[in-house]
PDB file of C-alpha atoms in Angstrom:
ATOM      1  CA  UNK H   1      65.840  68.560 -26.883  1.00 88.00           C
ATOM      2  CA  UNK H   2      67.625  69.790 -30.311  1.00 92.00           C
ATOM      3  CA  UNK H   3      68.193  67.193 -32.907  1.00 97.00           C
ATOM      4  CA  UNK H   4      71.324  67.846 -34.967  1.00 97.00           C
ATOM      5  CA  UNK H   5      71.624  65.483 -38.394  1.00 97.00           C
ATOM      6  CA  UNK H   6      75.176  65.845 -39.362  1.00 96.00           C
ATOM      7  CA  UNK H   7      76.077  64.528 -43.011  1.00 93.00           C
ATOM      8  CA  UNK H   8      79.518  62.638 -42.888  1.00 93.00           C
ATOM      9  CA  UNK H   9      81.440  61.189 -45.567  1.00 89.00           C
ATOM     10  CA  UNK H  10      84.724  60.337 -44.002  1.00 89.00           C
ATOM     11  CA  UNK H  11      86.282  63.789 -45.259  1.00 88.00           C
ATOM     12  CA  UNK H  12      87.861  66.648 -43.931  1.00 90.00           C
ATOM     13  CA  UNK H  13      85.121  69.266 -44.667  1.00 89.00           C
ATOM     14  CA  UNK H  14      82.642  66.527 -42.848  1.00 92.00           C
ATOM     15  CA  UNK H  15      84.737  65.949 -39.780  1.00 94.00           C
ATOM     16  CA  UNK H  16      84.535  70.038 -39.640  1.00 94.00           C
ATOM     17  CA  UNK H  17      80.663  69.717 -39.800  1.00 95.00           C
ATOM     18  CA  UNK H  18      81.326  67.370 -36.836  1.00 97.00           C
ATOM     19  CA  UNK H  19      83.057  69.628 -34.320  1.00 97.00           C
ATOM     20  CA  UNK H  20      80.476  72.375 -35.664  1.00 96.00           C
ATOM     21  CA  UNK H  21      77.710  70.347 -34.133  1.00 97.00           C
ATOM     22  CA  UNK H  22      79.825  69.373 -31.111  1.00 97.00           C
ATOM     23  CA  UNK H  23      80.564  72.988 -30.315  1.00 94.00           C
ATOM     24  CA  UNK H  24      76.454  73.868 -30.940  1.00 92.00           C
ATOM     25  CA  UNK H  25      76.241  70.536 -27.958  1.00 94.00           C
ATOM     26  CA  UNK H  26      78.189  72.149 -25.612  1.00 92.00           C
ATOM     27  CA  UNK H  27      75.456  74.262 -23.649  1.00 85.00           C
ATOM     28  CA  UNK H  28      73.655  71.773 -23.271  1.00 85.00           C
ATOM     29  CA  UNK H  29      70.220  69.904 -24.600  1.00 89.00           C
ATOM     30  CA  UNK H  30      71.796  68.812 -27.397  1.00 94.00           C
ATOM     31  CA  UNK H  31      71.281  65.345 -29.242  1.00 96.00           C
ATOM     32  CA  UNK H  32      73.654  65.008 -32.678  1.00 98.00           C
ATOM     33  CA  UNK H  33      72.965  61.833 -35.024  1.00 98.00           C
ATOM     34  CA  UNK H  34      75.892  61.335 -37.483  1.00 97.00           C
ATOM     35  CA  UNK H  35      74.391  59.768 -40.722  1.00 96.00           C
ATOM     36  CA  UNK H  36      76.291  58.099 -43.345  1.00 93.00           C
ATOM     37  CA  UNK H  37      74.470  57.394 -46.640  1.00 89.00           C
ATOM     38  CA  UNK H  38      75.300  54.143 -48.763  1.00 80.00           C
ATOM     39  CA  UNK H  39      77.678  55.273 -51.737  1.00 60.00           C
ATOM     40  CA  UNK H  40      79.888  58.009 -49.757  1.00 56.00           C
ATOM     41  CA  UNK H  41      83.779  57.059 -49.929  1.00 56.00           C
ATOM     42  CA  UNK H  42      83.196  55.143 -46.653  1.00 55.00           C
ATOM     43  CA  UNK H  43      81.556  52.426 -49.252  1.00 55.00           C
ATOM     44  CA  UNK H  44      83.816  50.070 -47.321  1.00 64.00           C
ATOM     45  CA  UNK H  45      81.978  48.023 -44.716  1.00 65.00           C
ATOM     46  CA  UNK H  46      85.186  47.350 -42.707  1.00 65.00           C
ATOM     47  CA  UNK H  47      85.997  51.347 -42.197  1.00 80.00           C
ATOM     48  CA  UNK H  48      82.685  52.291 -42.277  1.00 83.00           C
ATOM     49  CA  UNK H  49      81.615  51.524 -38.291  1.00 87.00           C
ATOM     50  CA  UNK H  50      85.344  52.725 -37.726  1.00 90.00           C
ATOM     51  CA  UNK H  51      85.210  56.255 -38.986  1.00 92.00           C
ATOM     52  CA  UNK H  52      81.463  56.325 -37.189  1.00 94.00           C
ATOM     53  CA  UNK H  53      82.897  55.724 -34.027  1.00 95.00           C
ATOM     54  CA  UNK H  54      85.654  58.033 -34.479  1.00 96.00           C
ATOM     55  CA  UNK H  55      83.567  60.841 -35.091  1.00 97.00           C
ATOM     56  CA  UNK H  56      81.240  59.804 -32.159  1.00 97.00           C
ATOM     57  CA  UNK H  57      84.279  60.098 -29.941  1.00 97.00           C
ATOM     58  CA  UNK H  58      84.728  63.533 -31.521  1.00 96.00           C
ATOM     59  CA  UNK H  59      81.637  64.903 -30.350  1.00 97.00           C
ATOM     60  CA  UNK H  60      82.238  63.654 -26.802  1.00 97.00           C
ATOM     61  CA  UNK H  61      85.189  64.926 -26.173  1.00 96.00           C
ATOM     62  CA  UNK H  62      84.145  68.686 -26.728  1.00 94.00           C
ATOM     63  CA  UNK H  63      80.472  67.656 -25.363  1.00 95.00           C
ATOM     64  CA  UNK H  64      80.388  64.715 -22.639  1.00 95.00           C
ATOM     65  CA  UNK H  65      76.910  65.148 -22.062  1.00 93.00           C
ATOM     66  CA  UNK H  66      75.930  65.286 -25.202  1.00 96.00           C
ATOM     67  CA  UNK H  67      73.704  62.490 -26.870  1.00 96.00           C
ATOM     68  CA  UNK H  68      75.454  60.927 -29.811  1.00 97.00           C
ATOM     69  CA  UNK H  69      74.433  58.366 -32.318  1.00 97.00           C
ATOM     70  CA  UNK H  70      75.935  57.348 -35.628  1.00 96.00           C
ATOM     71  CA  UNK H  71      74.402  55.051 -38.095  1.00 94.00           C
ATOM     72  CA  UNK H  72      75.221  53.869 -42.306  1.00 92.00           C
ATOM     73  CA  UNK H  73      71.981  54.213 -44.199  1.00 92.00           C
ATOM     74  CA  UNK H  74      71.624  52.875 -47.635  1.00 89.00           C
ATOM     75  CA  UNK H  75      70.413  55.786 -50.151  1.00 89.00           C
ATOM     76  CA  UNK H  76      71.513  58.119 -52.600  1.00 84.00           C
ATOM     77  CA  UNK H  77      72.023  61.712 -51.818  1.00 81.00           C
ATOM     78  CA  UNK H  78      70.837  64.441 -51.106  1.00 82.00           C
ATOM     79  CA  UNK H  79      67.312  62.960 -50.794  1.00 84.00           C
ATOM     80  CA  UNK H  80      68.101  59.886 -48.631  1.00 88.00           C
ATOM     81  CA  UNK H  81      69.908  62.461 -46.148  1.00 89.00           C
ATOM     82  CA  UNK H  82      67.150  64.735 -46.010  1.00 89.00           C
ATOM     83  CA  UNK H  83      64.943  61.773 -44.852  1.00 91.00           C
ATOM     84  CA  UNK H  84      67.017  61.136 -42.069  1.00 93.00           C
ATOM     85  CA  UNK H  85      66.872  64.749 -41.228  1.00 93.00           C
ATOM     86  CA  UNK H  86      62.838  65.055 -41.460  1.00 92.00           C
ATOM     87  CA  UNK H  87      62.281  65.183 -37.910  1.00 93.00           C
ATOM     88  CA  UNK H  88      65.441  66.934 -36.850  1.00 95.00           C
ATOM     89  CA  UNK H  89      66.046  70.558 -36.186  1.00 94.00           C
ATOM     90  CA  UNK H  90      69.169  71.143 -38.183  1.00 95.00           C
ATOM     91  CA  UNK H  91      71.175  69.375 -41.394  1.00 94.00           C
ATOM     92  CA  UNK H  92      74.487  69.787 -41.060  1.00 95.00           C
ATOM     93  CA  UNK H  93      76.935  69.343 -44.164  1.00 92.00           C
ATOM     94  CA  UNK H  94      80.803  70.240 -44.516  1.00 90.00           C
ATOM     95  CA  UNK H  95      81.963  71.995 -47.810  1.00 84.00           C
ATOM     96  CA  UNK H  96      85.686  72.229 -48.982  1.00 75.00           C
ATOM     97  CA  UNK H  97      85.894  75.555 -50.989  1.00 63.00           C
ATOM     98  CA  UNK H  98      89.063  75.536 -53.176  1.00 60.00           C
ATOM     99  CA  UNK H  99      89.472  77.762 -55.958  1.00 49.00           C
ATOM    100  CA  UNK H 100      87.724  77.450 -59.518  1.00 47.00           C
ATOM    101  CA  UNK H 101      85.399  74.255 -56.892  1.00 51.00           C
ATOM    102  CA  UNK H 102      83.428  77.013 -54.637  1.00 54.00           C
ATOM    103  CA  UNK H 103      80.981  77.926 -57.995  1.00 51.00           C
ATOM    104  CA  UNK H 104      80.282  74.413 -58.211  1.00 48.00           C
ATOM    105  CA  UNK H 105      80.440  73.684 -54.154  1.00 53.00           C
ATOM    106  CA  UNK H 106      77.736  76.187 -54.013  1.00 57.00           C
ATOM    107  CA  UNK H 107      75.293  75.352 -56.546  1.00 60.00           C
ATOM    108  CA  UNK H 108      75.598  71.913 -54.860  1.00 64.00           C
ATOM    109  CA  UNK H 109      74.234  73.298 -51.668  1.00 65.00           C
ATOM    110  CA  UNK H 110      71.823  75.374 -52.850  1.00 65.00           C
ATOM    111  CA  UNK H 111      70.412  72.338 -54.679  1.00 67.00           C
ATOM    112  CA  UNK H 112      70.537  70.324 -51.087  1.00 67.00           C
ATOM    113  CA  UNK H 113      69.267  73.427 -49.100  1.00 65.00           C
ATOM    114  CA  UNK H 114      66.138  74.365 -51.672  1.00 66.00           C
ATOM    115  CA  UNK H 115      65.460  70.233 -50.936  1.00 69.00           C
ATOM    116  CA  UNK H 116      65.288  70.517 -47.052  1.00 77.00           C
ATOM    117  CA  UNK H 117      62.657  70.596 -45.232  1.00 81.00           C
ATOM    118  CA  UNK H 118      64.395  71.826 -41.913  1.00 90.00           C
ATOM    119  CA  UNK H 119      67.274  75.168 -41.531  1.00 93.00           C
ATOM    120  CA  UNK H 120      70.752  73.386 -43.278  1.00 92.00           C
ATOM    121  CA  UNK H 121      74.017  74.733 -42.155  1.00 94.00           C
ATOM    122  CA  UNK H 122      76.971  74.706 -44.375  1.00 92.00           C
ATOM    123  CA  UNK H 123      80.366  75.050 -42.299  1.00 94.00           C
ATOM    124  CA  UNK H 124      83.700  76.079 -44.202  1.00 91.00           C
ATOM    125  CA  UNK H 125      86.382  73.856 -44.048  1.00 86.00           C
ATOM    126  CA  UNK H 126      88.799  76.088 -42.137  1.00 88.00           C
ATOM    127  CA  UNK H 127      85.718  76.697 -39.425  1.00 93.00           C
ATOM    128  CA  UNK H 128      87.048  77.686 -36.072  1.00 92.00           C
ATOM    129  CA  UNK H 129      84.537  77.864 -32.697  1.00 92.00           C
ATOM    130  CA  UNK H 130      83.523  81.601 -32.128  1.00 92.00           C
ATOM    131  CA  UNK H 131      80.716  83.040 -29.242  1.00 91.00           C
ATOM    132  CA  UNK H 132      80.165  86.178 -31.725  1.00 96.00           C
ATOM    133  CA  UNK H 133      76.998  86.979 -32.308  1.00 97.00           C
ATOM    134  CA  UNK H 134      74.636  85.315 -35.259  1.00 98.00           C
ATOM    135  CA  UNK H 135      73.823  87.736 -38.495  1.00 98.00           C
ATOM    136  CA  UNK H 136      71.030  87.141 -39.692  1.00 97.00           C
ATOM    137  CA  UNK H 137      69.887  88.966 -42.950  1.00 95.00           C
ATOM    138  CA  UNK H 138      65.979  89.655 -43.082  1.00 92.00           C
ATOM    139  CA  UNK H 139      64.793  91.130 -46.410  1.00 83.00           C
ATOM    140  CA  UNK H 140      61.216  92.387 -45.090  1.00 76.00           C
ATOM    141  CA  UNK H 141      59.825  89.369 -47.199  1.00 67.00           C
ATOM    142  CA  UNK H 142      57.774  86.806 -45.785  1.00 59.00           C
ATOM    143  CA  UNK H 143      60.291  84.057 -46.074  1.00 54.00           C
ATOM    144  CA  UNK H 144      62.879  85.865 -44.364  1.00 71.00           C
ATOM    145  CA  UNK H 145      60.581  85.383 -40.642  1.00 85.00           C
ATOM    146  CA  UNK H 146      61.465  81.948 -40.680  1.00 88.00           C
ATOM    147  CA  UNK H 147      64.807  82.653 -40.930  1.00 92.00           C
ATOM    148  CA  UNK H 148      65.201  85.185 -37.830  1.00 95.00           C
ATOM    149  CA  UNK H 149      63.312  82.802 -35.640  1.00 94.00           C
ATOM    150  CA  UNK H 150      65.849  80.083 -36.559  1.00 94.00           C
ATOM    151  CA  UNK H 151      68.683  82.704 -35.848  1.00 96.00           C
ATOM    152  CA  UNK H 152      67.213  83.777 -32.836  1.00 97.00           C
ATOM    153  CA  UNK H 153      66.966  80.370 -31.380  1.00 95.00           C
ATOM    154  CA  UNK H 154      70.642  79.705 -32.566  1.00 95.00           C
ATOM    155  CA  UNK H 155      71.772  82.386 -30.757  1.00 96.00           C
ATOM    156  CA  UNK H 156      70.076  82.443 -27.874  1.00 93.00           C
ATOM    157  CA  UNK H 157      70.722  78.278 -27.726  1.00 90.00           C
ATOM    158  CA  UNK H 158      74.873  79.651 -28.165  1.00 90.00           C
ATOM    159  CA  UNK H 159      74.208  82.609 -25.049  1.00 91.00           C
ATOM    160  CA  UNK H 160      75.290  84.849 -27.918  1.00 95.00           C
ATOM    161  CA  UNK H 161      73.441  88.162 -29.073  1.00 97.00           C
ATOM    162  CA  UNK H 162      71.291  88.163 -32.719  1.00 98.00           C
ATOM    163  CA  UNK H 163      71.854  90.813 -35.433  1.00 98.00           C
ATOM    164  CA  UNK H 164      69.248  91.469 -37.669  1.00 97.00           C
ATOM    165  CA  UNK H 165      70.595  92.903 -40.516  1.00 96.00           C
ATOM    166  CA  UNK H 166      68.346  94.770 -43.387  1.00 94.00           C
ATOM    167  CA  UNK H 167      70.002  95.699 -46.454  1.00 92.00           C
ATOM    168  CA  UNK H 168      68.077  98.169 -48.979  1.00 88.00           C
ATOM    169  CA  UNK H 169      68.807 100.024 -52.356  1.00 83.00           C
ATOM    170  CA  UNK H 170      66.280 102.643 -53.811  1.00 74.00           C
ATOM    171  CA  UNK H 171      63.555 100.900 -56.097  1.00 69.00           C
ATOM    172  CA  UNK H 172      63.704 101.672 -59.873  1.00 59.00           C
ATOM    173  CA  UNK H 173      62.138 105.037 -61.196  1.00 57.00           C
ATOM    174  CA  UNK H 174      58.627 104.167 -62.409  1.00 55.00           C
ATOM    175  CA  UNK H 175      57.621 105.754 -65.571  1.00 51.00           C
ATOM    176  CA  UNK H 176      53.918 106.826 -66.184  1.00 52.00           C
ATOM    177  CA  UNK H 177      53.572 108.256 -69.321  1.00 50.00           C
ATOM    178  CA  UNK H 178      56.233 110.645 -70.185  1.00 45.00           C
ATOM    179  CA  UNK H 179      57.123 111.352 -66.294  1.00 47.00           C
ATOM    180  CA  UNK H 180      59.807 109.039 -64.455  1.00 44.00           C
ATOM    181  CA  UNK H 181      58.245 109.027 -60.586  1.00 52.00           C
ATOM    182  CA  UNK H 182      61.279 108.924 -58.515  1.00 64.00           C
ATOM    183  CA  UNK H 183      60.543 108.044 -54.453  1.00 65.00           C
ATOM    184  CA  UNK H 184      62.247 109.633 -51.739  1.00 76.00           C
ATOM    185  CA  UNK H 185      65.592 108.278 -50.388  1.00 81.00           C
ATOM    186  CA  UNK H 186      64.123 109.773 -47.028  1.00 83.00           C
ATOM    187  CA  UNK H 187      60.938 108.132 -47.478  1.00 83.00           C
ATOM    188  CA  UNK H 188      62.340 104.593 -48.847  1.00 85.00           C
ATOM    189  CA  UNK H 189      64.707 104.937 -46.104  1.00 87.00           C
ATOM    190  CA  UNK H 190      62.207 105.124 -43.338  1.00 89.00           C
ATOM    191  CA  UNK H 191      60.112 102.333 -44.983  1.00 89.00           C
ATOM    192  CA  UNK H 192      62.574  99.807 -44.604  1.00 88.00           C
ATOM    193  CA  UNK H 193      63.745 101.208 -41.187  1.00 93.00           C
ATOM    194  CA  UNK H 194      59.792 100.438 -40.022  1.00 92.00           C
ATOM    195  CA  UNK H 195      60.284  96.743 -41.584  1.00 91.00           C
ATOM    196  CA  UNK H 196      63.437  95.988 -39.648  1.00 94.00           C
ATOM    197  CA  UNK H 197      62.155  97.754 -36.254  1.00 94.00           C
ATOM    198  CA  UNK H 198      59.105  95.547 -36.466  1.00 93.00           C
ATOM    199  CA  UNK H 199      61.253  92.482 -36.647  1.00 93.00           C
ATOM    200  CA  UNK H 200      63.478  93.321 -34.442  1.00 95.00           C
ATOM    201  CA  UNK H 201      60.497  93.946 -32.009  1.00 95.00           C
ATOM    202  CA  UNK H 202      58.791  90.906 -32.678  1.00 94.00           C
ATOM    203  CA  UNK H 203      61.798  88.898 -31.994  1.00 96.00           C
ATOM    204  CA  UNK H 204      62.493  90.819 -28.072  1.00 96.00           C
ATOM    205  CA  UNK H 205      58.524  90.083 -27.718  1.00 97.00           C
ATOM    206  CA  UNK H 206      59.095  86.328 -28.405  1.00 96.00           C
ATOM    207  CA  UNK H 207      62.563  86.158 -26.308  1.00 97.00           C
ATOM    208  CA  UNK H 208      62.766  89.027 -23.831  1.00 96.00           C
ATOM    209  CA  UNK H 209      66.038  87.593 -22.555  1.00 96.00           C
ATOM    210  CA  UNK H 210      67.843  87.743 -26.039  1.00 97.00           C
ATOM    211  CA  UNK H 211      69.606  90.715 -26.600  1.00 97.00           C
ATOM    212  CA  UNK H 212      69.040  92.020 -30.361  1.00 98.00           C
ATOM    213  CA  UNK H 213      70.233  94.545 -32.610  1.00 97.00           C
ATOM    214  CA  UNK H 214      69.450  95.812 -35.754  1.00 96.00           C
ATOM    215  CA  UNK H 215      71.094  97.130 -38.486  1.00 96.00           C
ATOM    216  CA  UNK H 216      69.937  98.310 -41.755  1.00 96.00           C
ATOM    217  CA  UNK H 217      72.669  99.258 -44.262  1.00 94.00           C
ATOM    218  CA  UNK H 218      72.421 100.629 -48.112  1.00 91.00           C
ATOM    219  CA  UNK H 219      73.563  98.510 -50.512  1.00 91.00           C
ATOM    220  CA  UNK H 220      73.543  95.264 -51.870  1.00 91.00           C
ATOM    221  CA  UNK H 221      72.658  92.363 -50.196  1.00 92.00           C
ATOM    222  CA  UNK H 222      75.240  89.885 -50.366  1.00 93.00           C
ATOM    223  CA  UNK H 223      77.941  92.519 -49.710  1.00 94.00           C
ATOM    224  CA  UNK H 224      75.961  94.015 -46.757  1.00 95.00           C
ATOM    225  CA  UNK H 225      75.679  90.837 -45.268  1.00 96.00           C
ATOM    226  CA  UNK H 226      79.369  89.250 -45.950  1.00 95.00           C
ATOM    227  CA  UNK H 227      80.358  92.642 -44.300  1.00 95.00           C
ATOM    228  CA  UNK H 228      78.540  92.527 -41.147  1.00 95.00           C
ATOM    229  CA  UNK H 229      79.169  88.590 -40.608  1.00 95.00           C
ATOM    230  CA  UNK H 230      82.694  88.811 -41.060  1.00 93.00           C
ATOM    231  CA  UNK H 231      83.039  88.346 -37.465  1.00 93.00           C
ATOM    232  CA  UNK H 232      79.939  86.627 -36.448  1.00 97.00           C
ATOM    233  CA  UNK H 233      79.441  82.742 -35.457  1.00 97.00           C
ATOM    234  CA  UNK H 234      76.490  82.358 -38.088  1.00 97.00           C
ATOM    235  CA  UNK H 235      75.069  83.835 -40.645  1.00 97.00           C
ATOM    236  CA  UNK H 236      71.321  82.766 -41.526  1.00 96.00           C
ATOM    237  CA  UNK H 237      69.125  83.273 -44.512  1.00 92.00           C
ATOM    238  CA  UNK H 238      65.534  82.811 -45.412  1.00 88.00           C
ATOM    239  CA  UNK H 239      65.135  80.364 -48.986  1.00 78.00           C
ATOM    240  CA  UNK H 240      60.885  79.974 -49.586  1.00 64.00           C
ATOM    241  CA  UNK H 241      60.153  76.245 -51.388  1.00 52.00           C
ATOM    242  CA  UNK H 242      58.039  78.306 -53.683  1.00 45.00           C
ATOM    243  CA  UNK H 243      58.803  77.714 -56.975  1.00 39.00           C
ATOM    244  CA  UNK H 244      59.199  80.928 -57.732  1.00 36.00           C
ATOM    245  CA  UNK H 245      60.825  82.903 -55.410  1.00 40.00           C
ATOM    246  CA  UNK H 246      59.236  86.253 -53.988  1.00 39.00           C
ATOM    247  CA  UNK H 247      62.895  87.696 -54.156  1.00 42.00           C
ATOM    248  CA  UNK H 248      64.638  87.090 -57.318  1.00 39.00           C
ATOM    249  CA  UNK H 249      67.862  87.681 -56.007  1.00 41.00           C
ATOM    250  CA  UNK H 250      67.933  84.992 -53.539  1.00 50.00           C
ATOM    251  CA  UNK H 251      69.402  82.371 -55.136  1.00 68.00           C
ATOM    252  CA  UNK H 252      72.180  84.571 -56.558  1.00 77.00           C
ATOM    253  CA  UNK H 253      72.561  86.041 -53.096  1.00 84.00           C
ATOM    254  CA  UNK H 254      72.618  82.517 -51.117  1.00 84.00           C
ATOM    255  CA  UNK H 255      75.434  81.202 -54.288  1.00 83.00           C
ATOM    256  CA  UNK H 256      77.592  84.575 -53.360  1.00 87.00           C
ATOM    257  CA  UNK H 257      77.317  83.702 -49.281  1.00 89.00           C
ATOM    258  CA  UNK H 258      77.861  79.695 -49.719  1.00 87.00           C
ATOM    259  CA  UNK H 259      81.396  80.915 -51.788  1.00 85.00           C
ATOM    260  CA  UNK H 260      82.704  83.745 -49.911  1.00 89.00           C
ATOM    261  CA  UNK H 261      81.438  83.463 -46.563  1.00 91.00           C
ATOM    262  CA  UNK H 262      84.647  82.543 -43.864  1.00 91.00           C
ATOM    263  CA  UNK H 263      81.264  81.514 -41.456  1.00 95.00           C
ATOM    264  CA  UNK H 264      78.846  78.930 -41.630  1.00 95.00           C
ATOM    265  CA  UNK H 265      75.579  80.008 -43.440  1.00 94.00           C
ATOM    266  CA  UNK H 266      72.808  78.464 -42.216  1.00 94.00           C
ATOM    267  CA  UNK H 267      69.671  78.344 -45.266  1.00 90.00           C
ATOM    268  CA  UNK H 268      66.193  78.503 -43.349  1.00 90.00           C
ATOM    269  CA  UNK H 269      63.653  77.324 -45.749  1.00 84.00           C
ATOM    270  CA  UNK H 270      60.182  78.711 -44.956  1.00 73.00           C
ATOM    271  CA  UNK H 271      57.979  75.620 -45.750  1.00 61.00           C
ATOM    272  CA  UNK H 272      54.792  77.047 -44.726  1.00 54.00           C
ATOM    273  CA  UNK H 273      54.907  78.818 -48.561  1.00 45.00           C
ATOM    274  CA  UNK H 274      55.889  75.617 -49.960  1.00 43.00           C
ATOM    275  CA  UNK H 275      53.095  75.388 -53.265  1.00 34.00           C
TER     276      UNK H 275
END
């Protein structure tokens, strides 16, 4: 069974987070805990096991079935949250994004997702349910394979279709003495067509059932990816633990999806690189 650990403070963007998990319930095989940490606005004891409830009820009237506990845990964040989220199989936060607040919103949740130890969604405040398919973006590094299996089991948990999306740009010249060595757009282009075939392949070997596309598009990655998840239900991308990251650009990529993204953005961390 899937554990969902949903972070709630009492607000909007957490009730959000809420129905998120409730809708992710629906098909089934779904438990959801809803964890309040000591020091949230719901500081008051006598609202507290109130708003708990509430959101319990929440969950079980989109998902009857579902399994649903709720529980006040004393803690700061994010770390006493991720604790509670060790042995789950998704974290689960709410983000308001409003104006001149999304810059800061973001580098919040990068902060929270670089911390976790297990995939952490982040679901927009103006969220609506959607069986599109889920975008994942894979980069051809190493990181990135921990994010398409956590897409692929999203999806295929949903009964919706995975997208594997593989954005590239042609490398800098090199210069070797007084001659710049430029590569091939043909070649570079076929190289990174081989890396996203492969995944894509992997993934159908691993889930014959799931039906996958792939798409590899030129340009940069944020913009490729914002483009092709417009529409989709998620969007997931890889985030190694390493402290330095084999792709520079990911935490400037990850800060441009957390602000513009109008779907949740799920961060897979790949802790098997973790130093």
């Amino acid at each position: 069974m899937k554990t969902i650990v949903v972070g709630f403070d009492g607000t909007n963007a957490s009730l959000v987070a809420v129905d998120w998990a409730a809708e992710r319930a629906i098909h089934g095989g779904t438990r959801i805990e809803i964890v309040t940490i000591g020091g949230t606005i719901l500081s008051d004891e006598s609202q507290t096991g109130a708003s708990l409830r509430a959101a319990e009820l929440r969950v079980l009237d989109s998902a009857p079935e579902c399994e649903v506990t709720s529980r006040r845990v004393s803690g700061t964040m994010p770390g006493a949250l991720f604790e509670q989220a060790t042995a789950a199989d998704l974290l689960v936060v709410g983000a308001h994004r409003d104006g001149a607040a999304s810059s800061m919103m973001s580098g919040r949740f990068l902060r929270l997702a670089t911390g976790s130890a297990v995939p952490i969604v982040v679901v927009p405040a103006h969220w609506s349910p959607s069986d599109a398919a889920v975008v994942v973006g894979f980069s051809g590094h190493e990181a990135n394979s921990r994010a398409v299996e956590v897409a692929a089991s999203e999806a295929d948990a949903a009964g919706a279709s995975l997208v594997i999306v593989h954005a590239w740009q042609m490398p800098v010249p090199r210069v070797e003495g007084a001659i710049s060595l430029r590569a091939s757009p043909i070649q570079v282009r076929a190289e990174h067509s081989r890396v996203l075939r492969s995944a894509a392949l992997r993934t159908s070997a691993a889930r014959p059932n799931l039906a996958v596309e792939q798409i590899l598009s030129h340009g940069d990655t944020a913009g490729v990816l914002l483009e092709r998840a417009r529409d989709a239900s998620l969007l997931v991308i890889g985030m190694s633990h390493r402290r330095f990251l084999p792709d520079a650009l990911l935490g400037s990529v990850a800060r441009e999806l957390l602000t513009q993204s109008v779907v949740p953005v799920c961060i897979a961390p790949n802790t098997t690189l973790d130093m």
